[in-house]
Amino acid sequence: LPICQFRDPSLIRISSNIPISNSYPLALACPCYMLDIMSSPYDLQSIFERFDTGHDETFVSAHAYGSGHINDTFRVATKLSSASIEASDDAATAAASNTERYYILQRINHEIFTRPAQVMDNIRRITQHLSKKIQVRGGDPSRETLTLLPIRNDDDSVTTSNDDAANWFTIVDGNYWRLYNFISGARTYEIGEGNDDNDGGQDHVREAAAAFARFQRDVADIPPPRLHETIPRFGDTSFRFQQFEQALATNVRGRAKGCRKEVEFALARKSDASTLTDMLSNGQIPERIAHYDTKINNVLIDNETQHGLCVIDLDTVMPGLAIYDFGDAVRAATALAAEDEADLTKVGFSMEKYELLADGYLSVAKEFLTGTEIDNLAFAARMVTFTVGLRFLSDHISGDIYFKTQRDGQNLDRARTQFKTVADMERQFSDMKAVVERYRK
């Protein structure tokens, strides 16, 4: 979505990865707001010092970090304290080698994640489970999964009945904060960055898809209880269709007449909307743990090996459909044009990137997905793309109340690009299924 030019909370927009529902408040999701976050009133040093890093170190600085649009993220720099250096067996060597250490400090956006203690309980359980599995197979847990750092014993800011979750976040002035170790020697990539047409760019797409599959595999056997469903009905297309029908019936702005073609496109696919959730309800496909935000920039790529190293951004990890994650990755990575492109001749679906995603994902996922799940991977890609288009169309009809717009008809253009991509997928559906068949073997 386009970058908002304002910091007024009444003008901010929703990220396209957040579901539309009256249950969910507006997201503080403006990149320019994020860039100016250092003018905020947060005392980042005192918040950082509520956490136990395991080192006696001195706070140096904190700066806004990354491109995330939901949480406020900072990279904190520290150095070992003078007392630590003086206590070292070789103080001179310790002082000379006292380079900066880094951490990731995040404010959880509780306007979106209205159950932050549950979010943190999920992340705590997931990262601890992954750390054990990575260690058993001889990997490096400090780089291959996120590492939460606990609060200090004297931090009494948390009031929750879940004692385990309460050890991993702190509350300051009503805001929820957490701290991760910073993973060095790796970075994320955007689609189109570094020339996707060369081998390196293609490898990033494939590696990210494989990393998401490894993540799904490794969290599949997390011990009970069931993870929290922190945003109910997150991947339920039938729920999105109910919202669309409600918007169409009320037609509060009288816009339905001006988008009759798009409405007809959506209504013609109503029977598809419940297909995946019906399969889940009927036991044809199993409930699994899904990431639910599988853009390739949510995978850290190792700088040296160029392999997918670590899956990040775990706030939306919850019970759901594994194949939804594949579909979400396809929607995000295969688009040929901007999400609000008005010239539909530029809009389409990249079969080349789809094949890279299928190759990477199935190189791992074919080990644990059922045959029925694999059979429906191509359909899931269509359905996730349709779902996002449906949400844009619903919002246009409702008067642009969820997704921020910067011009008239922008949400309608967004819906049209998604529906054009769905139509392209439908025309190439047999080819999409053939790609899956090629890589499932």
Short mmCIF file of C-alpha atoms in Angstrom, two decimals:
data_model
loop_
_atom_site.label_atom_id
_atom_site.label_comp_id
_atom_site.label_asym_id
_atom_site.label_seq_id
_atom_site.Cartn_x
_atom_site.Cartn_y
_atom_site.Cartn_z
CA LEU A 1 0.00 0.00 0.00
CA PRO A 2 1.18 3.58 -0.58
CA ILE A 3 3.04 5.40 2.15
CA CYS A 4 0.86 7.72 4.21
CA GLN A 5 2.08 11.32 4.31
CA PHE A 6 0.62 12.18 7.69
CA ARG A 7 1.17 11.34 11.34
CA ASP A 8 -2.35 12.21 12.42
CA PRO A 9 -3.79 8.94 13.85
CA SER A 10 -7.10 9.70 12.15
CA LEU A 11 -5.35 9.50 8.78
CA ILE A 12 -3.36 6.30 9.16
CA ARG A 13 -4.11 3.15 7.22
CA ILE A 14 -4.38 -0.58 7.77
CA SER A 15 -1.72 -3.04 6.59
CA SER A 16 -3.11 -5.48 4.02
CA ASN A 17 -2.02 -8.39 6.23
CA ILE A 18 -4.49 -7.47 9.00
CA PRO A 19 -8.04 -8.82 8.73
CA ILE A 20 -10.99 -6.47 8.48
CA SER A 21 -13.52 -6.86 11.25
CA ASN A 22 -15.34 -4.62 13.66
CA SER A 23 -13.50 -6.60 16.34
CA TYR A 24 -10.13 -5.15 15.34
CA PRO A 25 -9.26 -1.45 15.82
CA LEU A 26 -7.37 0.50 13.19
CA ALA A 27 -3.70 -0.28 12.81
CA LEU A 28 -0.98 2.26 13.38
CA ALA A 29 0.59 1.18 10.14
CA CYS A 30 2.24 4.18 8.54
CA PRO A 31 5.90 3.88 7.45
CA CYS A 32 6.50 7.63 7.73
CA TYR A 33 5.18 7.51 11.28
CA MET A 34 7.74 4.79 11.93
CA LEU A 35 10.58 6.84 10.53
CA ASP A 36 9.77 9.71 12.89
CA ILE A 37 9.34 7.50 15.93
CA MET A 38 12.44 8.88 17.64
CA SER A 39 10.41 12.00 18.43
CA SER A 40 8.04 9.85 20.50
CA PRO A 41 7.96 10.14 24.29
CA TYR A 42 9.28 6.61 24.91
CA ASP A 43 12.24 6.42 27.28
CA LEU A 44 13.94 3.62 25.37
CA GLN A 45 16.92 3.35 27.69
CA SER A 46 14.82 2.81 30.79
CA ILE A 47 12.60 0.33 28.94
CA PHE A 48 15.63 -1.59 27.70
CA GLU A 49 17.06 -1.70 31.21
CA ARG A 50 13.99 -3.56 32.44
CA PHE A 51 15.29 -6.62 30.58
CA ASP A 52 18.00 -9.07 31.62
CA THR A 53 20.48 -9.54 28.77
CA GLY A 54 22.84 -11.64 30.84
CA HIS A 55 25.59 -9.02 30.50
CA ASP A 56 26.68 -6.01 32.53
CA GLU A 57 26.58 -3.46 29.75
CA THR A 58 25.98 0.21 29.10
CA PHE A 59 23.21 1.56 26.88
CA VAL A 60 24.68 3.49 23.92
CA SER A 61 21.81 4.28 21.54
CA ALA A 62 18.50 3.16 20.05
CA HIS A 63 17.28 3.86 16.54
CA ALA A 64 14.16 2.98 14.54
CA TYR A 65 14.85 -0.20 12.61
CA GLY A 66 13.37 -2.21 9.76
CA SER A 67 10.36 -1.73 7.49
CA GLY A 68 7.59 -3.19 9.65
CA HIS A 69 4.32 -1.27 9.65
CA ILE A 70 2.62 -2.60 12.76
CA ASN A 71 4.94 -2.68 15.77
CA ASP A 72 7.49 -0.01 16.73
CA THR A 73 10.93 -1.56 16.33
CA PHE A 74 14.32 -0.24 17.51
CA ARG A 75 17.86 -1.53 17.33
CA VAL A 76 19.56 -0.93 20.67
CA ALA A 77 23.36 -0.67 20.84
CA THR A 78 25.31 -1.36 24.04
CA LYS A 79 28.88 -1.82 25.25
CA LEU A 80 30.26 -3.78 28.16
CA SER A 81 30.33 -1.69 31.32
CA SER A 82 33.58 -0.41 32.85
CA ALA A 83 33.05 -2.76 35.79
CA SER A 84 32.86 -5.77 33.45
CA ILE A 85 36.04 -4.74 31.67
CA GLU A 86 37.92 -4.14 34.93
CA ALA A 87 36.80 -7.53 36.26
CA SER A 88 38.14 -9.31 33.19
CA ASP A 89 41.31 -11.39 33.46
CA ASP A 90 42.79 -9.25 30.68
CA ALA A 91 41.19 -5.82 31.06
CA ALA A 92 43.26 -4.25 28.28
CA THR A 93 42.21 -6.87 25.76
CA ALA A 94 38.60 -6.67 26.91
CA ALA A 95 38.57 -2.89 26.52
CA ALA A 96 40.13 -3.07 23.06
CA SER A 97 37.62 -5.64 21.86
CA ASN A 98 34.60 -3.95 23.38
CA THR A 99 32.60 -3.55 20.19
CA GLU A 100 28.94 -2.69 20.26
CA ARG A 101 26.36 -5.38 20.99
CA TYR A 102 22.88 -5.13 19.46
CA TYR A 103 19.34 -6.01 20.47
CA ILE A 104 15.88 -5.58 18.96
CA LEU A 105 13.44 -3.73 21.22
CA GLN A 106 9.79 -3.76 20.11
CA ARG A 107 6.60 -2.13 21.23
CA ILE A 108 3.74 -4.50 20.45
CA ASN A 109 0.88 -2.68 18.75
CA HIS A 110 -1.95 -3.62 21.08
CA GLU A 111 -4.41 -1.78 18.83
CA ILE A 112 -4.00 -4.71 16.43
CA PHE A 113 -2.90 -7.46 18.80
CA THR A 114 -5.53 -6.90 21.43
CA ARG A 115 -4.34 -9.93 23.40
CA PRO A 116 -0.62 -9.17 23.74
CA ALA A 117 -0.06 -11.55 26.66
CA GLN A 118 -1.37 -14.39 24.47
CA VAL A 119 0.83 -13.26 21.59
CA MET A 120 3.85 -13.38 23.88
CA ASP A 121 2.88 -16.75 25.30
CA ASN A 122 2.73 -18.15 21.75
CA ILE A 123 6.08 -16.62 20.82
CA ARG A 124 7.73 -17.82 24.02
CA ARG A 125 6.57 -21.38 23.43
CA ILE A 126 7.44 -21.35 19.74
CA THR A 127 10.95 -19.95 20.11
CA GLN A 128 11.83 -22.20 23.04
CA HIS A 129 10.56 -25.24 21.13
CA LEU A 130 12.52 -24.28 18.02
CA SER A 131 15.67 -23.60 20.03
CA LYS A 132 15.63 -27.13 21.45
CA LYS A 133 15.07 -28.73 18.05
CA ILE A 134 17.80 -26.67 16.38
CA GLN A 135 20.26 -27.55 19.15
CA VAL A 136 19.49 -31.27 18.88
CA ARG A 137 20.25 -31.29 15.15
CA GLY A 138 23.52 -29.40 15.68
CA GLY A 139 22.43 -25.97 14.54
CA ASP A 140 22.86 -22.57 16.12
CA PRO A 141 19.71 -21.54 18.03
CA SER A 142 21.07 -18.03 18.57
CA ARG A 143 20.86 -17.40 14.79
CA GLU A 144 18.28 -19.87 13.48
CA THR A 145 15.38 -18.72 15.63
CA LEU A 146 14.46 -15.57 17.48
CA THR A 147 15.66 -15.42 21.09
CA LEU A 148 13.49 -13.60 23.61
CA LEU A 149 15.24 -12.07 26.61
CA PRO A 150 13.53 -12.11 30.03
CA ILE A 151 12.65 -9.20 32.23
CA ARG A 152 14.67 -8.53 35.38
CA ASN A 153 13.42 -10.09 38.58
CA ASP A 154 12.64 -6.69 40.06
CA ASP A 155 10.28 -5.68 37.20
CA ASP A 156 6.79 -5.77 38.72
CA SER A 157 5.04 -4.06 35.79
CA VAL A 158 3.36 -7.20 34.42
CA THR A 159 -0.04 -8.16 35.70
CA THR A 160 -1.14 -11.42 34.11
CA SER A 161 -2.08 -14.82 35.39
CA ASN A 162 0.27 -16.56 32.97
CA ASP A 163 3.51 -16.62 34.94
CA ASP A 164 5.59 -18.00 32.07
CA ALA A 165 4.48 -15.39 29.54
CA ALA A 166 4.89 -12.64 32.12
CA ASN A 167 8.63 -13.23 32.26
CA TRP A 168 9.10 -12.11 28.66
CA PHE A 169 7.47 -8.69 28.31
CA THR A 170 7.13 -5.50 30.29
CA ILE A 171 4.36 -2.91 30.41
CA VAL A 172 5.22 0.80 30.45
CA ASP A 173 2.43 3.39 30.39
CA GLY A 174 0.04 0.82 28.96
CA ASN A 175 2.44 -0.25 26.19
CA TYR A 176 3.78 -3.79 25.88
CA TRP A 177 7.50 -4.19 25.17
CA ARG A 178 9.75 -7.16 24.39
CA LEU A 179 13.43 -7.67 23.67
CA TYR A 180 15.15 -10.03 21.22
CA ASN A 181 18.79 -10.77 20.58
CA PHE A 182 19.92 -9.18 17.31
CA ILE A 183 20.89 -11.73 14.65
CA SER A 184 24.01 -10.53 12.87
CA GLY A 185 25.41 -11.63 9.52
CA ALA A 186 21.97 -11.89 7.89
CA ARG A 187 19.39 -9.64 6.28
CA THR A 188 15.98 -9.64 4.66
CA TYR A 189 15.19 -8.97 1.00
CA GLU A 190 12.23 -7.40 -0.75
CA ILE A 191 10.78 -8.70 -4.00
CA GLY A 192 12.62 -6.88 -6.77
CA GLU A 193 15.61 -6.02 -4.59
CA GLY A 194 19.02 -7.03 -5.86
CA ASN A 195 17.62 -7.86 -9.33
CA ASP A 196 15.26 -10.79 -8.99
CA ASP A 197 16.07 -11.81 -12.54
CA ASN A 198 19.54 -12.97 -11.59
CA ASP A 199 20.26 -16.24 -9.81
CA GLY A 200 20.72 -14.55 -6.43
CA GLY A 201 17.30 -12.95 -6.49
CA GLN A 202 15.67 -16.21 -7.52
CA ASP A 203 17.47 -18.04 -4.74
CA HIS A 204 16.11 -15.61 -2.16
CA VAL A 205 12.55 -16.46 -3.19
CA ARG A 206 13.24 -20.18 -3.14
CA GLU A 207 15.13 -20.02 0.15
CA ALA A 208 12.41 -18.02 1.86
CA ALA A 209 9.77 -20.54 0.79
CA ALA A 210 11.89 -23.42 2.10
CA ALA A 211 12.45 -21.59 5.38
CA PHE A 212 8.71 -21.15 5.91
CA ALA A 213 8.21 -24.87 5.27
CA ARG A 214 10.94 -25.77 7.78
CA PHE A 215 9.28 -23.49 10.29
CA GLN A 216 5.93 -25.25 9.82
CA ARG A 217 7.61 -28.65 10.13
CA ASP A 218 9.54 -27.76 13.26
CA VAL A 219 6.62 -26.26 15.18
CA ALA A 220 4.21 -29.07 14.23
CA ASP A 221 5.03 -31.12 17.32
CA ILE A 222 4.95 -28.34 19.88
CA PRO A 223 3.52 -29.88 23.08
CA PRO A 224 -0.02 -29.07 24.27
CA PRO A 225 -1.91 -26.94 25.03
CA ARG A 226 -3.07 -25.55 21.70
CA LEU A 227 -1.54 -22.18 20.78
CA HIS A 228 -3.74 -19.15 21.32
CA GLU A 229 -5.82 -17.96 18.36
CA THR A 230 -4.75 -14.37 18.87
CA ILE A 231 -6.81 -12.94 15.97
CA PRO A 232 -9.92 -15.10 15.52
CA ARG A 233 -10.84 -16.30 12.01
CA PHE A 234 -7.66 -14.80 10.60
CA GLY A 235 -7.53 -16.98 7.47
CA ASP A 236 -11.26 -17.69 7.05
CA THR A 237 -12.35 -16.64 3.56
CA SER A 238 -15.98 -17.49 4.28
CA PHE A 239 -15.91 -14.89 7.08
CA ARG A 240 -14.52 -12.31 4.64
CA PHE A 241 -17.36 -13.16 2.26
CA GLN A 242 -19.92 -12.57 5.00
CA GLN A 243 -18.40 -9.13 5.55
CA PHE A 244 -18.55 -8.44 1.80
CA GLU A 245 -22.22 -9.42 1.62
CA GLN A 246 -23.00 -7.20 4.58
CA ALA A 247 -21.22 -4.25 2.95
CA LEU A 248 -23.09 -4.91 -0.30
CA ALA A 249 -26.47 -5.11 1.46
CA THR A 250 -26.03 -1.84 3.36
CA ASN A 251 -24.25 0.00 0.52
CA VAL A 252 -23.86 3.01 2.79
CA ARG A 253 -22.12 5.22 0.21
CA GLY A 254 -24.07 4.07 -2.82
CA ARG A 255 -20.92 2.77 -4.48
CA ALA A 256 -22.08 -0.73 -5.37
CA LYS A 257 -23.52 0.40 -8.72
CA GLY A 258 -20.13 1.74 -9.80
CA CYS A 259 -18.35 -1.56 -9.25
CA ARG A 260 -20.94 -3.98 -10.58
CA LYS A 261 -18.37 -5.94 -12.57
CA GLU A 262 -16.22 -6.54 -9.49
CA VAL A 263 -19.26 -7.46 -7.38
CA GLU A 264 -20.33 -9.99 -9.98
CA PHE A 265 -16.79 -11.40 -10.08
CA ALA A 266 -16.88 -11.93 -6.31
CA LEU A 267 -20.41 -13.36 -6.18
CA ALA A 268 -19.57 -15.85 -8.91
CA ARG A 269 -16.93 -17.33 -6.60
CA LYS A 270 -19.00 -17.55 -3.43
CA SER A 271 -18.94 -21.33 -3.46
CA ASP A 272 -15.13 -21.25 -3.35
CA ALA A 273 -15.01 -19.09 -0.23
CA SER A 274 -15.76 -21.87 2.24
CA THR A 275 -13.84 -24.64 0.48
CA LEU A 276 -10.72 -24.67 2.66
CA THR A 277 -12.49 -24.09 5.98
CA ASP A 278 -15.01 -26.81 5.07
CA MET A 279 -12.14 -29.19 4.38
CA LEU A 280 -10.69 -28.34 7.78
CA SER A 281 -14.05 -28.84 9.51
CA ASN A 282 -14.62 -32.15 7.72
CA GLY A 283 -11.18 -33.48 8.64
CA GLN A 284 -9.98 -33.63 5.03
CA ILE A 285 -7.02 -31.42 5.93
CA PRO A 286 -5.53 -31.05 9.41
CA GLU A 287 -5.22 -28.00 11.57
CA ARG A 288 -1.57 -26.98 11.79
CA ILE A 289 0.41 -24.06 13.10
CA ALA A 290 0.56 -21.33 10.46
CA HIS A 291 2.70 -18.21 10.26
CA TYR A 292 0.06 -16.12 8.45
CA ASP A 293 2.43 -13.43 7.16
CA THR A 294 4.68 -15.22 4.69
CA LYS A 295 6.23 -12.38 2.72
CA ILE A 296 9.81 -13.22 1.74
CA ASN A 297 11.04 -10.28 3.83
CA ASN A 298 10.00 -12.23 6.91
CA VAL A 299 12.93 -14.58 6.41
CA LEU A 300 16.51 -13.63 7.30
CA ILE A 301 18.94 -14.75 4.59
CA ASP A 302 22.47 -15.61 5.75
CA ASN A 303 25.00 -13.19 4.25
CA GLU A 304 27.60 -15.88 3.56
CA THR A 305 25.63 -18.97 2.58
CA GLN A 306 22.64 -17.10 1.11
CA HIS A 307 20.43 -19.77 2.70
CA GLY A 308 17.20 -19.02 4.54
CA LEU A 309 18.33 -18.72 8.14
CA CYS A 310 15.51 -17.59 10.43
CA VAL A 311 11.77 -16.91 10.15
CA ILE A 312 10.82 -13.68 11.89
CA ASP A 313 7.69 -11.65 12.71
CA LEU A 314 5.90 -14.30 14.77
CA ASP A 315 2.99 -12.24 16.09
CA THR A 316 0.41 -13.90 13.83
CA VAL A 317 1.61 -17.47 14.36
CA MET A 318 -1.42 -19.45 15.50
CA PRO A 319 -3.46 -22.56 14.69
CA GLY A 320 -4.67 -22.59 11.12
CA LEU A 321 -3.98 -23.90 7.63
CA ALA A 322 -0.45 -24.61 6.47
CA ILE A 323 -1.44 -24.19 2.84
CA TYR A 324 -2.74 -20.68 3.57
CA ASP A 325 0.89 -19.75 4.23
CA PHE A 326 1.90 -21.02 0.80
CA GLY A 327 -0.97 -19.08 -0.78
CA ASP A 328 -0.01 -15.90 1.05
CA ALA A 329 3.59 -16.22 -0.12
CA VAL A 330 2.41 -16.67 -3.71
CA ARG A 331 0.12 -13.65 -3.58
CA ALA A 332 2.88 -11.42 -2.20
CA ALA A 333 5.76 -12.63 -4.36
CA THR A 334 4.24 -13.22 -7.79
CA ALA A 335 2.52 -9.88 -8.45
CA LEU A 336 3.74 -8.13 -11.60
CA ALA A 337 2.56 -4.66 -10.62
CA ALA A 338 1.84 -2.46 -7.62
CA GLU A 339 -1.12 -3.37 -5.47
CA ASP A 340 -3.06 -0.26 -6.54
CA GLU A 341 -2.04 -0.21 -10.22
CA ALA A 342 -4.85 1.39 -12.24
CA ASP A 343 -3.62 0.06 -15.61
CA LEU A 344 -4.73 -3.56 -15.51
CA THR A 345 -2.66 -4.38 -18.59
CA LYS A 346 0.36 -4.22 -16.27
CA VAL A 347 -1.20 -6.53 -13.68
CA GLY A 348 -0.62 -10.24 -13.66
CA PHE A 349 0.84 -13.32 -12.11
CA SER A 350 4.47 -14.46 -12.42
CA MET A 351 4.55 -18.18 -13.13
CA GLU A 352 8.34 -18.05 -12.81
CA LYS A 353 8.22 -16.88 -9.20
CA TYR A 354 5.38 -19.28 -8.47
CA GLU A 355 7.59 -22.14 -9.58
CA LEU A 356 10.44 -20.90 -7.38
CA LEU A 357 8.08 -20.80 -4.40
CA ALA A 358 6.68 -24.25 -5.12
CA ASP A 359 10.19 -25.66 -5.53
CA GLY A 360 11.45 -24.19 -2.27
CA TYR A 361 8.35 -24.89 -0.22
CA LEU A 362 7.83 -28.47 -1.37
CA SER A 363 11.51 -29.35 -0.99
CA VAL A 364 10.65 -29.49 2.71
CA ALA A 365 6.86 -29.54 2.98
CA LYS A 366 6.37 -32.70 0.93
CA GLU A 367 7.83 -34.53 3.93
CA PHE A 368 4.92 -33.61 6.23
CA LEU A 369 1.93 -32.31 4.25
CA THR A 370 -0.85 -34.75 3.45
CA GLY A 371 -1.64 -35.59 -0.14
CA THR A 372 -4.86 -33.57 0.06
CA GLU A 373 -2.99 -30.52 1.31
CA ILE A 374 -0.51 -30.72 -1.57
CA ASP A 375 -3.38 -31.23 -4.01
CA ASN A 376 -4.83 -27.88 -2.88
CA LEU A 377 -1.70 -25.71 -2.83
CA ALA A 378 -2.51 -24.06 -6.16
CA PHE A 379 -6.10 -23.49 -5.06
CA ALA A 380 -4.87 -21.91 -1.81
CA ALA A 381 -2.85 -19.38 -3.84
CA ARG A 382 -5.98 -18.41 -5.75
CA MET A 383 -8.09 -18.26 -2.63
CA VAL A 384 -5.75 -16.05 -0.57
CA THR A 385 -5.46 -13.62 -3.49
CA PHE A 386 -9.25 -13.61 -3.88
CA THR A 387 -9.67 -13.01 -0.14
CA VAL A 388 -7.49 -9.90 -0.16
CA GLY A 389 -9.36 -8.57 -3.20
CA LEU A 390 -12.64 -9.20 -1.44
CA ARG A 391 -11.49 -7.19 1.55
CA PHE A 392 -10.49 -4.26 -0.65
CA LEU A 393 -13.84 -4.36 -2.46
CA SER A 394 -15.77 -4.55 0.82
CA ASP A 395 -13.92 -1.50 2.09
CA HIS A 396 -14.52 0.47 -1.10
CA ILE A 397 -18.25 -0.20 -0.89
CA SER A 398 -18.26 0.70 2.82
CA GLY A 399 -16.59 4.06 2.20
CA ASP A 400 -12.87 3.32 2.73
CA ILE A 401 -13.12 2.92 6.48
CA TYR A 402 -10.38 0.33 7.04
CA PHE A 403 -7.71 0.75 4.37
CA LYS A 404 -6.25 4.25 4.09
CA THR A 405 -6.62 5.80 0.65
CA GLN A 406 -4.84 8.74 -0.91
CA ARG A 407 -7.14 9.14 -3.90
CA ASP A 408 -10.69 8.34 -4.91
CA GLY A 409 -11.19 4.78 -6.05
CA GLN A 410 -7.89 3.51 -4.71
CA ASN A 411 -9.43 0.59 -2.82
CA LEU A 412 -11.41 -0.32 -5.92
CA ASP A 413 -8.18 -0.33 -7.93
CA ARG A 414 -6.63 -2.56 -5.28
CA ALA A 415 -9.56 -4.96 -5.56
CA ARG A 416 -9.27 -4.96 -9.34
CA THR A 417 -5.57 -5.86 -9.28
CA GLN A 418 -6.27 -8.80 -6.98
CA PHE A 419 -9.20 -10.01 -9.06
CA LYS A 420 -7.20 -9.63 -12.28
CA THR A 421 -4.49 -11.78 -10.68
CA VAL A 422 -7.11 -14.34 -9.62
CA ALA A 423 -8.40 -14.44 -13.20
CA ASP A 424 -4.84 -14.98 -14.46
CA MET A 425 -4.39 -17.81 -11.94
CA GLU A 426 -7.66 -19.38 -13.07
CA ARG A 427 -6.52 -19.33 -16.69
CA GLN A 428 -3.19 -20.89 -15.72
CA PHE A 429 -4.60 -23.17 -13.04
CA SER A 430 -3.74 -26.42 -14.81
CA ASP A 431 -0.15 -25.16 -15.20
CA MET A 432 -0.04 -24.18 -11.53
CA LYS A 433 -1.18 -27.65 -10.53
CA ALA A 434 1.37 -29.20 -12.87
CA VAL A 435 4.14 -27.25 -11.16
CA VAL A 436 3.03 -28.66 -7.80
CA GLU A 437 2.98 -32.17 -9.24
CA ARG A 438 6.52 -31.73 -10.54
CA TYR A 439 7.93 -30.73 -7.15
CA ARG A 440 5.92 -33.01 -4.89
CA LYS A 441 7.83 -36.04 -6.14
#
